[in-house]
Each structure stands twice: as C-alpha cells, then as structure tokens.
Coordinates of C-alpha atoms in Angstrom, one line a residue:
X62 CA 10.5 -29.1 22.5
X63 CA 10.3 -31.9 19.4
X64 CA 7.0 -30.7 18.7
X65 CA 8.2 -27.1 18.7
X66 CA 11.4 -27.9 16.5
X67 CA 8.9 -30.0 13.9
X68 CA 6.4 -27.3 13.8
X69 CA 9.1 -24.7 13.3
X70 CA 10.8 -26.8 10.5
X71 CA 7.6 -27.3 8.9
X72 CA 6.9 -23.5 8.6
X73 CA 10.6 -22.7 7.6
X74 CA 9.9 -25.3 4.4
X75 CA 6.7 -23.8 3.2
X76 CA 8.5 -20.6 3.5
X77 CA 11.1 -21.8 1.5
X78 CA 9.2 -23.9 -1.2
X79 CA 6.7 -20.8 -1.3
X80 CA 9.4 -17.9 -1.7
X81 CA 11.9 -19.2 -3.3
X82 CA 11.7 -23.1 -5.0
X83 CA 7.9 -22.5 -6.8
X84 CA 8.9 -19.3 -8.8
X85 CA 12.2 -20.2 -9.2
X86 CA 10.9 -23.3 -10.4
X87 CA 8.6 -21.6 -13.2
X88 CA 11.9 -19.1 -14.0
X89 CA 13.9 -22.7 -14.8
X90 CA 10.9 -23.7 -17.0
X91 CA 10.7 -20.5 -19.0
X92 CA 14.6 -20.3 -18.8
X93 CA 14.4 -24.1 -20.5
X94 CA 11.6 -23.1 -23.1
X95 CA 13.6 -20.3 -24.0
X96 CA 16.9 -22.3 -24.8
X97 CA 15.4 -24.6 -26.2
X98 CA 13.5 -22.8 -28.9
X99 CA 16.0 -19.4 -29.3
X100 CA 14.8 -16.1 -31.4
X101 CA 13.9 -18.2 -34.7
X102 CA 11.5 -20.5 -33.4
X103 CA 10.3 -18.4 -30.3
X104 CA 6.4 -19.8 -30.4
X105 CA 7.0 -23.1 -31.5
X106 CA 4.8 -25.4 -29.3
X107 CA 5.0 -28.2 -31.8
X108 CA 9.1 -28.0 -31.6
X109 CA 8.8 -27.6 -27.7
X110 CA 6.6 -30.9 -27.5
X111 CA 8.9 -33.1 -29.6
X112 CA 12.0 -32.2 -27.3
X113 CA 10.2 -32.3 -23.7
X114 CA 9.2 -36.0 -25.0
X115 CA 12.9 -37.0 -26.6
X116 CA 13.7 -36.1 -22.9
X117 CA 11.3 -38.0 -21.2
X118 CA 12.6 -41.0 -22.9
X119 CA 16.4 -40.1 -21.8
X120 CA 17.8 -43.0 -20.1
X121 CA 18.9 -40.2 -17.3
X122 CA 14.7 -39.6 -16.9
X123 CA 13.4 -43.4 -17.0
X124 CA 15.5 -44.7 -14.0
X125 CA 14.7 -43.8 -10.7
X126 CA 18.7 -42.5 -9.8
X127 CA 18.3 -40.4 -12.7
X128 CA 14.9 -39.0 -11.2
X129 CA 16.8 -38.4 -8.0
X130 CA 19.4 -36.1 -9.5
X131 CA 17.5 -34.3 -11.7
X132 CA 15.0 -33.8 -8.9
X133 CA 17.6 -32.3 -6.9
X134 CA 19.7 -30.3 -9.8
X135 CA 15.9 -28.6 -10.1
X136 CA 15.3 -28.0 -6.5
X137 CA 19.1 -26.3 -6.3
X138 CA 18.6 -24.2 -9.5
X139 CA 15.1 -23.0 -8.1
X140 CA 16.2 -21.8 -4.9
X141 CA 19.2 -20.7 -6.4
X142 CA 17.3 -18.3 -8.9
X143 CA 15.0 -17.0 -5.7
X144 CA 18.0 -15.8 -3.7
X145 CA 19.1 -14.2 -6.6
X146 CA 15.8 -12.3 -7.5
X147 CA 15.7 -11.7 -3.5
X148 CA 19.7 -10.2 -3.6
X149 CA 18.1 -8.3 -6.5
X150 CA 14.4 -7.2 -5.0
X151 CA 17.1 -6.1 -1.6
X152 CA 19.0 -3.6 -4.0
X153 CA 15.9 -2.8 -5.9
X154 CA 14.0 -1.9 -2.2
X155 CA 17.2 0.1 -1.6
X156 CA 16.6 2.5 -4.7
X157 CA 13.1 3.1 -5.0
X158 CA 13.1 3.7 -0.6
X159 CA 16.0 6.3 -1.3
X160 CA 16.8 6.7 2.0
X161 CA 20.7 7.4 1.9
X162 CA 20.4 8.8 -1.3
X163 CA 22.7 11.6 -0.3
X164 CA 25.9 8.7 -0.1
X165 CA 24.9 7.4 -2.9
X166 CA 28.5 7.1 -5.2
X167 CA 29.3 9.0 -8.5
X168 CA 27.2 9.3 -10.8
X169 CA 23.9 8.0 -9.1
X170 CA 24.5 10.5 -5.9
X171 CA 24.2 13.3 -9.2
X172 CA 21.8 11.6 -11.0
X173 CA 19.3 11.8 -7.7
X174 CA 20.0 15.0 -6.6
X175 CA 18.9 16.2 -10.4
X176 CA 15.9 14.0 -10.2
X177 CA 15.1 15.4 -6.5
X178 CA 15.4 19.3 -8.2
X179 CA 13.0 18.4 -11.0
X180 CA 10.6 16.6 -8.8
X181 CA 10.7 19.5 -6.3
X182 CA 10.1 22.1 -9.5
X183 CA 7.3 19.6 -10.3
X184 CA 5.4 19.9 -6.7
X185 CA 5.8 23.5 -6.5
X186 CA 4.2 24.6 -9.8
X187 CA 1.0 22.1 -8.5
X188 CA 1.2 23.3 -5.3
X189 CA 1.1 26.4 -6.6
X190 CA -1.9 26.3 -8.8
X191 CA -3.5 24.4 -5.8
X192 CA -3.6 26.9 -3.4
X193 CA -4.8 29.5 -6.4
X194 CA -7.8 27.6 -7.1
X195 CA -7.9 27.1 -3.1
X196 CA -8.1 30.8 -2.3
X197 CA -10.5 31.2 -5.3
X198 CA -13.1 29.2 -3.4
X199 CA -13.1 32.1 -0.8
X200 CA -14.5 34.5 -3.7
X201 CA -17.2 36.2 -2.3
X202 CA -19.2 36.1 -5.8
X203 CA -20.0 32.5 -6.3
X204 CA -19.5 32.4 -10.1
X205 CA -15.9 33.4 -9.1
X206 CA -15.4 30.3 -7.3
X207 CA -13.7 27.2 -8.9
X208 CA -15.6 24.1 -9.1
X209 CA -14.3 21.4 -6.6
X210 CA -13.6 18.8 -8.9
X211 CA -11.0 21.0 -10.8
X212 CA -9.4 21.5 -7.2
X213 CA -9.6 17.9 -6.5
X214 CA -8.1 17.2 -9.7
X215 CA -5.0 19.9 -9.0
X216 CA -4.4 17.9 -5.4
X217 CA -4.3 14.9 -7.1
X218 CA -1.8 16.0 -9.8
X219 CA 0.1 17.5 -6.5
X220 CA 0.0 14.3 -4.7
X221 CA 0.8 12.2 -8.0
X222 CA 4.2 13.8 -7.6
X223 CA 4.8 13.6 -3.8
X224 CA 2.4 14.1 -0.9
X225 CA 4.5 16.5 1.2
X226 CA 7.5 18.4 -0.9
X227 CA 10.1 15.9 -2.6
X228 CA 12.9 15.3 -0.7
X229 CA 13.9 11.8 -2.4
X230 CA 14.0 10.6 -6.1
X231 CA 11.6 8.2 -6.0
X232 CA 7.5 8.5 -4.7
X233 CA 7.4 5.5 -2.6
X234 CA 10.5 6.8 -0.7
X235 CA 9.0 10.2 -0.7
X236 CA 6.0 8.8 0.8
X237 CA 7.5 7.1 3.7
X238 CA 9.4 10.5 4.4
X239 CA 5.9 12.3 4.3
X240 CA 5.3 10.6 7.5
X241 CA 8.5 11.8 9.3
X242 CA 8.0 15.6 7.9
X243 CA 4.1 15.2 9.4
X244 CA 4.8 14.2 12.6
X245 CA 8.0 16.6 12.9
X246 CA 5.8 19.5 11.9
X247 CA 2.5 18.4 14.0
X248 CA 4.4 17.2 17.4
X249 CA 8.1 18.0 16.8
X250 CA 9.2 13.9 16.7
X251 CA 12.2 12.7 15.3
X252 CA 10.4 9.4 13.9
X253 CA 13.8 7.7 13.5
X254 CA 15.0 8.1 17.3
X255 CA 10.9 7.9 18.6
X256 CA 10.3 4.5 16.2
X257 CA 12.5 1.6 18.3
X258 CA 10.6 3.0 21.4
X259 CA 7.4 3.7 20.3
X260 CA 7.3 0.2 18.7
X261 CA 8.0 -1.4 22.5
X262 CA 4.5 -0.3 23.6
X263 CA 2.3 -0.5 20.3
X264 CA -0.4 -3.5 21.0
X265 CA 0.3 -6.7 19.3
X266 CA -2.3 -6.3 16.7
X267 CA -0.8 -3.2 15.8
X268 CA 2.4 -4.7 15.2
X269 CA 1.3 -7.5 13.0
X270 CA -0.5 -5.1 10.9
X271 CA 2.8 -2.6 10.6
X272 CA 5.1 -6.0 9.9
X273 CA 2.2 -7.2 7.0
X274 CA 3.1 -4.1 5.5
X275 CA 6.4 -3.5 5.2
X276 CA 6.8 -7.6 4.2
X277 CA 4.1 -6.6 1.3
X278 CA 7.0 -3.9 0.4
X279 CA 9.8 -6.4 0.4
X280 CA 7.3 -8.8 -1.5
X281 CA 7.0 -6.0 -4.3
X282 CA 10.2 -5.3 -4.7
X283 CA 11.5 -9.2 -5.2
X284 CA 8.6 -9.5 -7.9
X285 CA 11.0 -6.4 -9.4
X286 CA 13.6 -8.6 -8.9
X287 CA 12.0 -11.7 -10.9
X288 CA 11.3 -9.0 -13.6
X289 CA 15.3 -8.3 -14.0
X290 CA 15.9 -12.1 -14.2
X291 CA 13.0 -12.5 -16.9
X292 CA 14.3 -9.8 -19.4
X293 CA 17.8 -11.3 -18.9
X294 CA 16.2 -13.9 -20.5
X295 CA 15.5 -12.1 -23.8
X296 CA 19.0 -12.4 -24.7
X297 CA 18.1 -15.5 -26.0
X298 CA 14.2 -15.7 -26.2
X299 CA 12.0 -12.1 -27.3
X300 CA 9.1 -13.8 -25.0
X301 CA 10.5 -13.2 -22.2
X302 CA 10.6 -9.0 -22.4
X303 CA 6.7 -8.7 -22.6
X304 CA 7.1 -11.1 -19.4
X305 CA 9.5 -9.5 -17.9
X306 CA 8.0 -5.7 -18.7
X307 CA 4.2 -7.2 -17.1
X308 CA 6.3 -8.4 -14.1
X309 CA 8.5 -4.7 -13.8
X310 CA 4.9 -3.2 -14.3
X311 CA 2.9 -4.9 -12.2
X312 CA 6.2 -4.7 -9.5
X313 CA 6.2 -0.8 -9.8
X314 CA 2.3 -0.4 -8.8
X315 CA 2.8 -2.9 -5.7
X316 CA 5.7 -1.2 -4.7
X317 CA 3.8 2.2 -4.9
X318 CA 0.7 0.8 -2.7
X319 CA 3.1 -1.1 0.0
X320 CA 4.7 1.8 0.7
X321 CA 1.5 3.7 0.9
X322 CA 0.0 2.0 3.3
X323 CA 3.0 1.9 5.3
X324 CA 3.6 5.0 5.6
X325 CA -0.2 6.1 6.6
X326 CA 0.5 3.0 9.3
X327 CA 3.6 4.2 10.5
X328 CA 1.8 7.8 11.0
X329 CA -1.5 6.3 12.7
X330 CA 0.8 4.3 15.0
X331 CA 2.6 7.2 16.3
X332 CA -0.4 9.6 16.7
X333 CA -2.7 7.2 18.2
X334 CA 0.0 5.7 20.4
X335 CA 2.5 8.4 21.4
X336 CA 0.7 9.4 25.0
X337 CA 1.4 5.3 25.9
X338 CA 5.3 6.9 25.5
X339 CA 4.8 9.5 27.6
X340 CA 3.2 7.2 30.5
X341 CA 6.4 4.8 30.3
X342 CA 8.8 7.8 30.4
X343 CA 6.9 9.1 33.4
X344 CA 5.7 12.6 31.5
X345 CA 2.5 14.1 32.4
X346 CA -0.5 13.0 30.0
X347 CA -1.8 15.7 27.5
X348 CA -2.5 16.3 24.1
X349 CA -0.8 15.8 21.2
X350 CA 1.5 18.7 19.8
X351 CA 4.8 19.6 20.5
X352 CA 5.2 20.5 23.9
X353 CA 4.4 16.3 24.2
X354 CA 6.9 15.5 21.4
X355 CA 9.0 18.1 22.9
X356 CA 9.6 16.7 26.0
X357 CA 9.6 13.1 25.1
X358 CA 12.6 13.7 21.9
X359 CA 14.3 15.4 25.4
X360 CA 13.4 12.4 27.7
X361 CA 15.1 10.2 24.9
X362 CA 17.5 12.5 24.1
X363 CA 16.8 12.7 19.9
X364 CA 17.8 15.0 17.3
X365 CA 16.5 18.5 17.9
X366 CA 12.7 18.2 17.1
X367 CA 11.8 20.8 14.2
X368 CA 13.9 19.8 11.7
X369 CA 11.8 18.5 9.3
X370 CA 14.0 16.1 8.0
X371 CA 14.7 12.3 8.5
X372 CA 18.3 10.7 9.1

C-alpha cells in the first residue's frame, strides 16, 4: 500500500508540475517581462537584462530564506495562473461543444440560435449544389458529366460547414452531434441513453483510445484558455497579442481536430460494439439497423429512437 500511495503521489505531481506549474510558470515570466518594460520600451532586451541582474543582486535573492520564499511565491502564482486558464479552457469547452445551447441566457441563447439559422442557410445552399453536380454524374452523355474534383471540392465546402445539417453554433459541437444524428438515422439509438451502457462492455483498449481523445479536447480548449490570459496581458505589453492571437489560433485548429476524432471514435465504438449490448441485455444477435437499436433503446427504456436529435 506505501508503494501504491508513493507511486500515486508521484504521478499526481508530474501531473501537476506538467499541467499547471510549467506554463504557468512561463505566463509569470512573460507577465514579469511585460511589466517590467510597458508599451514604450516593449523590445528592450538591453533594459530587461539590467533589471533581471539589479534583482539578482536583491538581498531578498542572495540569501537562501529569500530563495525559499520566492521559490514558493512562484510555484503559488504558477499554479494559480493554470487553474485559472483551466476555469477558463472549462467555459471555453462549454461554448465551442454547444451542447445546451438552447438554455443558454439572454443574449447568447439569441445570438446562437442566429448563428445556428445562418449556418443551416450555409449547408443547404452546398448541399444543394452537391447533389446537382451529384445527379450530373448520372448524365448519360459523358461530356455532360461534372468532373469529380469539382464534386469533391463542393463536399468539402459542405463538410467545411458541418458534416450532417447544423444543429449547433459552433463546428466542433456540430461534429460531435453528427455522430448522434448517424447512428439515430442508421439504427434508431439514442447515443446519450445507449453511451453509459455501451461504454460498460467496450474492450479496454477501446476505452483508452476514446479517453485520449476527449482529454486531447479538454487539452485544446485550456491552450484557448492560456490564449485569453496572454492577450489580457497586452493591456500593458503589445507583445503579448501576436502571443496570445498564435495561442487562440493554434487553440481553434486543435479544438477542431480533437473533436473530430472523437466523434468518428464515438461512432466506430457504437457500430462495431453495439451487438456485445444486445448479448448482455439477452436480445437475439443480428445485424445492425434498427430493429437491433430498436429493441435495445426498449430494453433500456431510452427516448423514442427516430428523433434525430441529441438531449
């Protein structure tokens, strides 16, 4: 049990130096650059070198008490700037996922359902011109048929607004609800009341790739987080917006992969693994569709299958 405890502790404090004290610590360092040198002086290396050495010969830095504290004061700032760009990535998750989007208070509950009607407008003009240049392919005269780059190029302009029609504000929370609408339309499954069950009997493997993903979401949406602190920065030192803008940027693509792969994961898990279900709930085993999701949503009493929407 000591070795357990020791092991355990050990993991909890790379977790906590990795996650929260080393880019907090970097934030305090760019936070300390920036106060030090202000708008007028911004690049000042010179300026920056002559005050980190008048500090290094503080009598508060030469003693080893002094050390101590100031050790401390930037291990508690460090961690204390992670929680916050975790408190922050947490909200930002919230937003760009979109899931209760329809609760959302005055005026962001407006403000979504606008940005849902546009997006929606969006998809069905490319949708649209998609299946033209589909049916086109049928021509009968082969000079009458589009070439299949310029379809390609109409799905992707389709899919660069949502994969299945928008139902959310955002793409990466549109994504993840592409999964539900899928398996809803293929086998007429809730994904919402079939997910705590179906995750019971996925293999181990499986599980430790779904949990990789959805921690490389959470991941992408604290380095959003980080990017918020950073251009709070800017009050004070211009550097820090490029920074911070990079960070938001670079934040915004993760985010947009994580919840990609997620969502593909979340829809491989359920059709490869939906019959192992069926076996624990005593059903007889055949195909996927929806007789099977039928009778399982019944056997776990879900919403009516058929919906086509999430909770």
């Amino acid at each position: 049990m000591g070795g357990l405890l020791g092991e355990l502790g050990k993991k909890l404090a790379e977790r906590w130096l990795t996650l929260l004290v080393l880019p907090g610590a970097l934030y305090a360092t760019v936070a300390a650059m920036g106060h030090e040198l202000g708008h007028s002086a911004a690049l000042d290396m010179g300026r920056l070198a002559h005050s980190i050495s008048a500090m290094a010969r503080a009598p508060e830095a030469t003693t080893v008490g002094g050390q101590v504290v100031l050790l401390i004061a930037v291990l508690a700032g460090a961690a204390a700037a992670g929680l916050v760009a975790q408190s922050l990535g947490t909200a930002i998750e919230r937003t760009v996922l979109a899931a209760g989007w329809h609760a959302w208070p005055w005026p962001f509950g407006t403000m979504a359902e606008r940005r849902v009607s546009r997006r929606q407008l969006r998809w069905d003009a490319a949708h649209e011109k998609y299946e033209v240049l589909r049916l086109r392919e049928r021509a009968p005269v082969p000079a009458q048929r589009p070439s299949p780059r310029e379809r390609h190029r109409a799905a992707r302009r389709r899919a660069g607004v949502s994969v299945e029609r928008p139902e959310r504000p955002t793409w990466s929370g549109d994504r993840i609800h592409a999964a539900a609408v899928r398996l809803d339309q293929d086998a007429h499954v809730n994904l919402a009341a079939l997910w705590p069950h179906l995750w019971l009997v996925l293999p181990e493997g499986v599980r430790g790739e779904i949990s990789t993903a959805r921690a490389s979401l959470t991941r992408a949406a604290t380095l959003g987080g980080w990017a918020v602190l950073y251009l709070l920065l800017a009050w004070w030192w211009w550097p820090a917006v490029p920074l911070g803008v990079a960070l938001a940027m670079i934040a915004s693509r993760r985010l947009r992969i994580a919840s990609d792969t997620y969502a593909v994961l979340l829809e491989a898990s359920v059709r490869l693994h939906l019959s192992d279900v069926a076996v624990k709930l005593g059903i007889e085993e055949q195909p996927m569709g929806p007789p099977l999701g039928g009778a399982i949503m019944r056997r776990l009493g879900g919403p009516v299958p058929g919906s086509g929407r999430t909770p």
